[in-house]
XYZ file of C-alpha atoms in Angstrom:
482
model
C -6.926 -4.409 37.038
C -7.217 -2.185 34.156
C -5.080 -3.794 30.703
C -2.412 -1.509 29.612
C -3.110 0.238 26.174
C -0.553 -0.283 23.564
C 1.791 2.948 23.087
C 1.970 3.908 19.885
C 5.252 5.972 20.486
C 7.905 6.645 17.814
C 11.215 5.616 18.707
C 14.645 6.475 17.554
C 17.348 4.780 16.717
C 20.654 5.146 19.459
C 23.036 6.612 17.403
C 25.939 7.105 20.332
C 26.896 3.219 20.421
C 27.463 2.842 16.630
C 24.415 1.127 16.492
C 23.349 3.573 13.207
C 26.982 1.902 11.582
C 25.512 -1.936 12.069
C 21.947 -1.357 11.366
C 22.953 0.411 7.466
C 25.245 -2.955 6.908
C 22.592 -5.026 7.880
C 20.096 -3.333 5.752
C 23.026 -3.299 2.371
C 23.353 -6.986 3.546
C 19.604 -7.284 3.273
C 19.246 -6.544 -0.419
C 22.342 -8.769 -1.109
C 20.586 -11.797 0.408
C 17.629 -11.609 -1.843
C 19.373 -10.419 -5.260
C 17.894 -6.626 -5.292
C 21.172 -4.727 -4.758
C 22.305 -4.761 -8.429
C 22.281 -1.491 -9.832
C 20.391 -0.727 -12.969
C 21.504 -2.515 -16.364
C 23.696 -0.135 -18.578
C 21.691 -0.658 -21.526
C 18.151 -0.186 -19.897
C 19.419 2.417 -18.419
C 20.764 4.917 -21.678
C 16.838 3.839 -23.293
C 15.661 5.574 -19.806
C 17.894 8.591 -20.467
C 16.930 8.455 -24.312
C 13.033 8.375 -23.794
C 13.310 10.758 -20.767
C 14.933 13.757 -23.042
C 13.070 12.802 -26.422
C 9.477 10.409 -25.257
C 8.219 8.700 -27.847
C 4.947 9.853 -28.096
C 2.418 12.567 -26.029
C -1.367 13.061 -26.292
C -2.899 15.396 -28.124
C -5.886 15.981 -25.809
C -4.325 18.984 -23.165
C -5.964 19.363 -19.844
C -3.347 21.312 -18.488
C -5.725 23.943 -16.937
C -7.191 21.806 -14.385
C -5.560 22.420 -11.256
C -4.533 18.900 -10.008
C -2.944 18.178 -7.475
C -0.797 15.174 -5.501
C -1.016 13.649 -2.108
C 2.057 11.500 -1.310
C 4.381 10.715 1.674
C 6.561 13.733 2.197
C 9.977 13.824 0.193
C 7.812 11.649 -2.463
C 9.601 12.010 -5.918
C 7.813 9.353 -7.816
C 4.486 10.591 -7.717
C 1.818 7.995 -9.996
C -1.732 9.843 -9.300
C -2.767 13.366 -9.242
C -6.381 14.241 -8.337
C -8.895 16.936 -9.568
C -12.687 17.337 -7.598
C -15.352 19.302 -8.368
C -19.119 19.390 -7.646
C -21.443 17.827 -10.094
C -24.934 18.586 -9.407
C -25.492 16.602 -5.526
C -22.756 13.954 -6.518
C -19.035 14.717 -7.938
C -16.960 14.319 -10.673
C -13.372 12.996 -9.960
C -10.851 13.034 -12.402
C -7.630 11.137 -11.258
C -4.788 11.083 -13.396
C -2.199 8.602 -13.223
C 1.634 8.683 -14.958
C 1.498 7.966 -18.352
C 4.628 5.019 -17.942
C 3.663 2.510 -20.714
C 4.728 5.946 -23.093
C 7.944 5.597 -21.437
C 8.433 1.819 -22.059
C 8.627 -0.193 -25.243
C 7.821 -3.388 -25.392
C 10.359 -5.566 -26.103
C 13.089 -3.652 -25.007
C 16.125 -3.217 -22.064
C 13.253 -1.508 -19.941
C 10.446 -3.741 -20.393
C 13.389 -6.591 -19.473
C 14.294 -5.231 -16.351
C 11.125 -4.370 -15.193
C 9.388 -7.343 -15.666
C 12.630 -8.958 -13.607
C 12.074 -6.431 -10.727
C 8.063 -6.049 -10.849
C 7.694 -3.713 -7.847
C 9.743 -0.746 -6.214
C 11.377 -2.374 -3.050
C 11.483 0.724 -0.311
C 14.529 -0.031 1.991
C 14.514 2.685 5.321
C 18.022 3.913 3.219
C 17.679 3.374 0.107
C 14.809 1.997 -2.606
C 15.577 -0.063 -5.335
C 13.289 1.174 -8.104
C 11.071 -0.197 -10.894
C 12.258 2.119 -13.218
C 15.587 4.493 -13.540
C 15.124 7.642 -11.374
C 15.098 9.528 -14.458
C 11.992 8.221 -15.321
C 10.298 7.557 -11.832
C 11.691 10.804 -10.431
C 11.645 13.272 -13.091
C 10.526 12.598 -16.723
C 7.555 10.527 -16.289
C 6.093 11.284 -12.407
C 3.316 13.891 -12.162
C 5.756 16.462 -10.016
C 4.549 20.413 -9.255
C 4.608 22.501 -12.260
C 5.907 20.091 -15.065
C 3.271 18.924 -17.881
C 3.333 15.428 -18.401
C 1.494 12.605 -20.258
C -0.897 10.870 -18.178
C -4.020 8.385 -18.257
C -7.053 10.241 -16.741
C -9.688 8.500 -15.388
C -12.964 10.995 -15.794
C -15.459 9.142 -13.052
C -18.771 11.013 -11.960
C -20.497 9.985 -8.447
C -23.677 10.545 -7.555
C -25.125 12.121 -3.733
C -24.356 8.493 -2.680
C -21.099 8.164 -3.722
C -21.928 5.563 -6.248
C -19.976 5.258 -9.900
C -22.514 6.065 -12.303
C -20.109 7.113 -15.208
C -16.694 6.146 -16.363
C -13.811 6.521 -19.006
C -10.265 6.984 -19.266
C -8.271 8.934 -22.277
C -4.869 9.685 -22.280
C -3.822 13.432 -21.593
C -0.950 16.107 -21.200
C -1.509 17.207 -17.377
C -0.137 19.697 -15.235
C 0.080 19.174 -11.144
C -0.150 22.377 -9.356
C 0.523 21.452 -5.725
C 2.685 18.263 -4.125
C 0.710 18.090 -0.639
C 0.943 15.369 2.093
C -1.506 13.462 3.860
C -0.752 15.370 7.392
C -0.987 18.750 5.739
C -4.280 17.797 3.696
C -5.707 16.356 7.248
C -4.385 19.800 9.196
C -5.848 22.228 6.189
C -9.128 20.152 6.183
C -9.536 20.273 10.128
C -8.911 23.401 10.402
C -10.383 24.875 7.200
C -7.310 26.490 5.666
C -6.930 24.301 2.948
C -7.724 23.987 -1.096
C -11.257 23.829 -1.051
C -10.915 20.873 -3.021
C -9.756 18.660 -0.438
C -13.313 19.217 1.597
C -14.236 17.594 -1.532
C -11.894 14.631 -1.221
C -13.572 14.340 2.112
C -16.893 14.240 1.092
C -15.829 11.987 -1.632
C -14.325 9.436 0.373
C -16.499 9.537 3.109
C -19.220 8.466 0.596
C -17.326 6.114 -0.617
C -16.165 4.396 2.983
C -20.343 4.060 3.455
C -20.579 2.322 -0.090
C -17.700 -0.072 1.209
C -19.123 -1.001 4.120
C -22.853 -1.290 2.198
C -20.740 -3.591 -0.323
C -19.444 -5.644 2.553
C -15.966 -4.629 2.225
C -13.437 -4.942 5.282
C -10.409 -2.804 5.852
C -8.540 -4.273 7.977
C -6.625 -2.190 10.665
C -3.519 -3.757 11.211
C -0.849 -1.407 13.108
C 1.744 -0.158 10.019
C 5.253 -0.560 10.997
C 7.258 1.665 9.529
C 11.009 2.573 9.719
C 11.545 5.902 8.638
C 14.833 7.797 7.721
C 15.507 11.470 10.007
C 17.128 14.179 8.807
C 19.757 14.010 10.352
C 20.529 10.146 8.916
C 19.529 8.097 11.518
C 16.318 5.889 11.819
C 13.118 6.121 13.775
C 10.735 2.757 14.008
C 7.333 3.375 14.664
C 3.460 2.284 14.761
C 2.063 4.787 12.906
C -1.411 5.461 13.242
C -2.764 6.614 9.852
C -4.962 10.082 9.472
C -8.269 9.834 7.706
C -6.867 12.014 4.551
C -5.268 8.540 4.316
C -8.486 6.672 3.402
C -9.774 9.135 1.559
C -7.208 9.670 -0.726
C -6.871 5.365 -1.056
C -10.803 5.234 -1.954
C -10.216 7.222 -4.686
C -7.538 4.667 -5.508
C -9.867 2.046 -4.713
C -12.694 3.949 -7.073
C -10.370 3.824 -10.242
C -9.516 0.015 -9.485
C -13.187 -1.052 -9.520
C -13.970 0.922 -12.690
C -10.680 -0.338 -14.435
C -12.041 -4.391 -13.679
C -15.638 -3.406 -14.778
C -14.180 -2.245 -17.693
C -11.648 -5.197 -18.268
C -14.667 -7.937 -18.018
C -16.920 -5.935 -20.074
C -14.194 -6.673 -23.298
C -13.034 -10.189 -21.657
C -9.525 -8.925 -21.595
C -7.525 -7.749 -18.453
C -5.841 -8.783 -15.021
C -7.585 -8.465 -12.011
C -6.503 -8.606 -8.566
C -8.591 -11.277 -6.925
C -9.093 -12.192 -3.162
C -11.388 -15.426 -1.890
C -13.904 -14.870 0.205
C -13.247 -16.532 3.899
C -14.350 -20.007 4.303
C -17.254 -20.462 6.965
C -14.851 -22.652 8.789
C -12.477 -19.628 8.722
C -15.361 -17.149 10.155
C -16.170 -19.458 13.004
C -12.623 -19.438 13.919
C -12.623 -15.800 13.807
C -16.013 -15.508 15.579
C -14.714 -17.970 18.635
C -11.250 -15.847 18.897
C -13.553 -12.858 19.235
C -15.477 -14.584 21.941
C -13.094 -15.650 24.098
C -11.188 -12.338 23.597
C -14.162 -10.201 25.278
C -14.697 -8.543 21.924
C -18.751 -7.780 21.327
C -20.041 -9.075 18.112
C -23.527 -8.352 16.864
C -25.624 -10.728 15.408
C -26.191 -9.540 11.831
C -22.921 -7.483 11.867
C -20.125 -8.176 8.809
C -16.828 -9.509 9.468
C -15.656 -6.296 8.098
C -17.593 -3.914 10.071
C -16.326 -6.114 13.192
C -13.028 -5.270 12.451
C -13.146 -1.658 10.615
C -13.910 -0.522 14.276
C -11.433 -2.164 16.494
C -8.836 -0.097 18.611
C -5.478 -1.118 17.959
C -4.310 0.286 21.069
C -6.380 -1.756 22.866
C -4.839 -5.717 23.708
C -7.485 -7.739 23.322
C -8.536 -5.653 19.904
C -4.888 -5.343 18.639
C -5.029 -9.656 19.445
C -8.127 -10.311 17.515
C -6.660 -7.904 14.504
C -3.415 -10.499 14.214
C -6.671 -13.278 14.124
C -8.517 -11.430 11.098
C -5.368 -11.830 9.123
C -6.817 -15.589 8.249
C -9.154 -13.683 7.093
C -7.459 -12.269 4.189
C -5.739 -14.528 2.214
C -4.847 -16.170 -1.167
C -4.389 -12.518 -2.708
C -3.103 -13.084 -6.202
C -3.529 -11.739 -9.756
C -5.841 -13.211 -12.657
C -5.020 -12.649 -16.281
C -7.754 -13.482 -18.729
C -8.130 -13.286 -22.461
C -11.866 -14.020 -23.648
C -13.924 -15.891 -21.071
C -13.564 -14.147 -17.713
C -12.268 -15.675 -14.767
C -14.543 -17.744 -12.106
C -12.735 -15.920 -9.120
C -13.253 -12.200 -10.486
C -13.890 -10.671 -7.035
C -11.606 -9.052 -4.257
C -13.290 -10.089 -0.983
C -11.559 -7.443 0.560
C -13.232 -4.623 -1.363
C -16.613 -6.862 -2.139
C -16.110 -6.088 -6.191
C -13.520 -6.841 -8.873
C -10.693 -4.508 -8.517
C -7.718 -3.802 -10.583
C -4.416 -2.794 -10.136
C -4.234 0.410 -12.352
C -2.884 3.810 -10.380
C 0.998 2.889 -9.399
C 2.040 1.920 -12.818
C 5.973 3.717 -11.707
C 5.856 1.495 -8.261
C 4.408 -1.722 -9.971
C 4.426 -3.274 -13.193
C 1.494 -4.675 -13.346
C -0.495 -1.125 -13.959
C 1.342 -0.614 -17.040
C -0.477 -3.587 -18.569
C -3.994 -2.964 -17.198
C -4.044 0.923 -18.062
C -2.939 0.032 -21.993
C -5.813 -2.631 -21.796
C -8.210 0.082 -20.324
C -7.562 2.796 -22.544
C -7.714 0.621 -25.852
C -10.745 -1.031 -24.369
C -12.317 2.950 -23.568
C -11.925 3.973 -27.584
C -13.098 1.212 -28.434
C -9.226 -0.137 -30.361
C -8.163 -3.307 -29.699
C -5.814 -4.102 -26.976
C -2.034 -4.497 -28.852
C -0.998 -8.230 -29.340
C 2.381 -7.564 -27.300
C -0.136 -6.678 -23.769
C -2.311 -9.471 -24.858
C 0.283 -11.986 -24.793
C 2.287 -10.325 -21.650
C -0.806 -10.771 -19.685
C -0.257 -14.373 -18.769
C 3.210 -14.125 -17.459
C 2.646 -10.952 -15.021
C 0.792 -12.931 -12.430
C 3.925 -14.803 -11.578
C 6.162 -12.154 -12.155
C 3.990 -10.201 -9.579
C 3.689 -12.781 -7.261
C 7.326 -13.105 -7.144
C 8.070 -9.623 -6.462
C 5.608 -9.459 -3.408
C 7.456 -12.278 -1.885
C 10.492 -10.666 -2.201
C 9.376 -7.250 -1.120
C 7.687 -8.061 2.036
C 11.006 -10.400 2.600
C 12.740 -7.050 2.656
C 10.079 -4.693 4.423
C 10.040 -7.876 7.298
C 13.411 -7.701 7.568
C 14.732 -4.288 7.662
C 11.843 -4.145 10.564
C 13.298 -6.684 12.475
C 16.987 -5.439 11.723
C 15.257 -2.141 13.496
C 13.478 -3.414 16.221
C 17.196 -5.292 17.127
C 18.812 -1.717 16.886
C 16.178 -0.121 19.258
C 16.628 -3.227 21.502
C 20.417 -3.220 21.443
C 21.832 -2.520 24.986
C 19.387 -3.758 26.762
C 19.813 -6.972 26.799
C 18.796 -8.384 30.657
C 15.799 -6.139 31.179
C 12.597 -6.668 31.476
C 10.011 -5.460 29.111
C 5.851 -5.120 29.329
C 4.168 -6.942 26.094
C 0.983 -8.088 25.203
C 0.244 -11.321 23.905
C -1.120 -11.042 19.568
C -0.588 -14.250 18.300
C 0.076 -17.764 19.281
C 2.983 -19.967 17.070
C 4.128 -23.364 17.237
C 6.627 -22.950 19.186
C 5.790 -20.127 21.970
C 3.816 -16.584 21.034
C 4.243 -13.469 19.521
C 4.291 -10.261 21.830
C 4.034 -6.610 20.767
C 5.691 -4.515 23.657
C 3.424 -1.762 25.084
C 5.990 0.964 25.737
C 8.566 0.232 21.997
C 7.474 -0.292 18.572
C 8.644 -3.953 18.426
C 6.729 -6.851 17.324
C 8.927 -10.068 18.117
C 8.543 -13.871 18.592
C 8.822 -15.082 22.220
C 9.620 -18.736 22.753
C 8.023 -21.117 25.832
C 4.951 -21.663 27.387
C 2.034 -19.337 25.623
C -0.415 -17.100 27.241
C -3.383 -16.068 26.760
C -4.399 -13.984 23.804
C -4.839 -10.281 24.684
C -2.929 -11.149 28.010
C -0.143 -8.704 29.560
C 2.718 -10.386 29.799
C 6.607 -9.354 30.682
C 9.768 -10.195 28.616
C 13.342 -10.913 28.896
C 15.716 -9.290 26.358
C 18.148 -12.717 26.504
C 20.443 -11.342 23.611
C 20.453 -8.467 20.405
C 22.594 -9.756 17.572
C 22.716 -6.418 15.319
C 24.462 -8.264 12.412
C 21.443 -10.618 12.021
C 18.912 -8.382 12.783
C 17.911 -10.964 15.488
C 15.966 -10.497 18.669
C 16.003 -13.194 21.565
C 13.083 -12.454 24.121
C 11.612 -14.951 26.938
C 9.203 -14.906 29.418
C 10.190 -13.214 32.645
C-alpha cells in the first residue's frame, strides 16, 4: 500500500464559533507570560521621534541613482536590505544595501537601553512587538519605495562561479525604487515579465547554491509553520512551501554574512555567528535513521546534500528531516576582541558568517555593521562597540529563547483553534519524531504538528489519531492513538 503524502494545505481559522475571540486572548495572554507585552518606554520613545524628524548624521557619498530594489513578505514595513545586480564581465557585481540603524541609535541612550533589553523583533500572527519604535522601523530608518535613506552598502563582485572575489562596505544615502515580494519576483522571473534584474538574482543565487553545496553547506528543509493574519482579521495556519526567489534572495543574505566575518577576523574584532560541526557519533545516528527509514544514501554524499534534496511531503523524508535537526545544534554568537575565536565557523553554511543585514529586526547587526565599516576605512572600531561586544551574545541568546517561546506557542494556540470542535474524531498522521513519553505526529490532511502520548510507532509510519480534548484558553491539544 502506497504511504499517504503529507498535504501541504492552508487552513483557516473557524470564525462562526467564536473561536477567532479565544485564539486573540490567548495570543495577548502569550506575550504577557513571557514579559514582551509592555509597550515602548516613554523616554526611548520621544529620542525615536527626535532622531526620526532631525537624524543625527547622513553620508555624504549619494548613490541614489541606482535603482534598488526590496524583496520582503507582503505588507512588509520594516524593510533592512535593498538589492542592486548588474553584469560584471562573466561574473556580477551585487551591491546590497542594508538600513543605516546604528545612525538612528546612540549609544548610551533610552534606545540603545531598550533594545539591548528586547534584542530581536518578536512577530505575533496579530501583532509584533518591535526592536525599535515604528517610527524608526517603519518609516524613518527602513529602506521603503521612493524615500532616500542612509544605508550601509555592501559593494561585492562575483566571478562566472559565483565566488566572492572582491569586497567593501561604505556608508551611503540610497533610494529603493520598487517594494516587490518573493511570489511576484518568482511569477515575473517564470514567466519573463519581470525587472531584468531579478534574472540576475537568479543567476546569482543559483551560483551561489552550487558554491554552498561545493563548501559543504546544508540547508535544511524543515516544513515552515506559519500563522498568517487574512484580510478580513481572522487567521490561516499553514505549511508553507517556500519558492526558489526565496533562496535566492537569502544567499545574497548569506553572501554579505560571509564577507562581513572575513572581514571581522582579518582586524581581530567582531561577533560571529558560530555553529559546531556534528559529532561522528551524531552522523551515525543520522545515517542509521536514514537506513531504517528507506531513505537512499550514497557513499561519498554530504550530510547536507542528503538532506537539501528530501521531499517534505513525503513521510519517511518529512521523518528523517525532524532526525537532521540533531544535526544542527549549539547555534550561538562569538564576540572577540584581538585573538580570534577557536570555533569561528558556521557548520551550517561551511564558513564564518555574520549576522549583519537585519540590523531593524535584530540587534546584533547594529554592532557588526559599525565594526565592518570602521574596519573597511581602515578607522578604528569606537570604544563604546568594542566594549558592547561581549554582552550581546547573551543578550541575543536570550531573545531567541524567548522568541521561538512565542512563535511555538502562538502555533500551538493555532493548531488548537483549527482543531476546536472536533474533538472525538479521528484524524490520519504520520509518525516524525519519537519522545519520551509517546511520539510526535504531523496530520496529513491539517497543518498541525502535535505530541501524541502511548505506545510509539514506527518512524515514517501512517498512523490515526484521536482528538480526546481542545482547550482554546491554553492553546492545548490532547491527541491519542485510535
Amino acid at each position: 500500500m502506497p504511504r499517504p503524502r503529507i498535504v501541504l494545505r492552508p487552513v483557516d481559522v473557524d470564525t462562526d464559533r467564536g473561536v477567532e475571540g479565544a485564539l486573540r486572548a490567548r495570543y495577548a495572554a502569550i506575550r504577557a507570560e513571557l514579559g514582551i507585552d509592555d509597550p515602548y518606554p516613554p523616554d526611548a520613545l520621544a529620542e525615536a521621534e527626535a532622531v526620526a524628524a532631525s537624524p543625527t548624521s547622513r553620508p555624504d557619498r549619494d548613490e541614489t541613482d541606482l535603482p534598488y530594489v526590496t524583496i520582503d513578505p507582503p505588507g512588509s514595513m520594516d524593510l533592512d536590505q535593498a538589492l542592486h545586480i548588474e553584469r560584471d564581465g562573466d561574473g556580477h557585481r551585487v551591491r546590497y544595501a542594508i538600513a543605516d540603524v546604528p545612525s538612528f541609535v546612540a549609544l548610551g541612550g533610552p534606545l540603545d537601553r531598550v533594545t539591548r533589553e528586547r534584542g530581536q523583533t518578536v512577530y505575533c500572527p496579530d501583532e509584533r512587538v518591535p526592536l525599535h519604535p515604528p517610527v524608526l522601523s517603519e518609516a524613518a530608518a527602513s529602506l521603503l519605495p521612493g524615500e532616500v535613506r542612509p544605508a550601509f552598502v555592501w559593494d561585492l563582485r562575483l566571478d562566472g562561479a559565483g565566488v566572492l572575489t572582491a569586497s567593501e562596505v561604505h556608508r551611503a544615502l540610497v533610494r529603493s525604487t520598487q517594494r516587490l515580494d518573493y511570489a511576484g519576483v518568482q511569477r515575473g522571473v517564470d514567466d519573463g515579465s519581470g525587472d531584468p534584474m531579478l534574472l540576475l538574482l537568479k543567476e546569482v543565487g543559483e551560483r551561489r547554491i552550487a558554491q554552498e553545496k561545493a563548501r559543504g553547506g546544508a540547508n535544511l528543509p524543515m516544513p515552515e509553520q506559519e500563522v498568517a493574519q487574512r484580510p478580513d482579521g481572522g487567521f490561516t495556519l499553514e505549511f508553507r512551501p517556500p519558492v526558489p526567489a526565496e533562496e535566492w534572495n537569502a544567499q545574497l543574505s548569506l553572501l554579505t554574512g560571509m564577507a562581513a566575518a572575513a572581514m571581522m577576523l582579518d582586524a581581530g574584532v567582531g561577533i560571529l555567528r558560530t555553529m559546531p560541526a556534528p559529532t561522528e557519533d551524531a552522523v551515525a545516528r543520522f545515517r542509521r535513521a536514514a537506513r531504517g527509514l528507506g531513505v537512499d544514501w550514497p557513499q561519498g554524499m554530504t550530510y547536507g546534500d542528503l538532506v537539501r534534496g528530501l521531499d517534505r511531503t513525503d513521510p519517511h523524508h518529512l521523518a528523517l528531516i525532524h532526525e537532521a535537526t540533531s544535526l544542527f545544534r549549539g547555534a550561538g554568537y562569538t564576540a572577540f576582541d584581538g585573538t580570534p575565536p577557536e570555533q569561528r565557523e558556521h557548520a551550517a553554511v561551511a564558513a564564518p558568517y555574520a549576522h549583519v543585514t537585519a540590523p531593524l529586526r535584530r540587534l546584533v547587526d547594529r554592532f557588526g555593521l559599525v565594526v565592518c565599516e570602521a574596519v573597511g576605512r581602515g578607522a578604528e572600531v569606537p570604544d563604546g562597540i568594542r566594549k558592547a561586544l561581549p554582552q550581546v551574545p547573551e543578550l541575543m541568546t536570550a531573545s531567541d529563547r524567548v522568541t521561538r517561546a512565542a512563535e511555538r506557542a502562538c502555533a500551538d494556540a493555532t493548531e488548537a483553534a483549527v482543531l476546536a470542535g472536533r474533538e472525538g474524531q479521528t484524524l490520519e498522521a504520520v509518525v516524525v519524531d519519537h519522545l519520551e513519553k509517546g511520539m510526535e505526529v504531523q496530520l496529513v490532511d491539517l497543518p498541525v504538528l502535535a505530541k501524541v502520548t502511548g505506545d510509539r510507532a514506527p518512524l515514517g509510519s501512517a498512523v490515526t489519531v484521536r482528538v480526546e480534548k481542545v482547550d482554546l484558553a491554553a492553546g492545548s491539544v490532547v491527541l491519542s492513538p485510535a
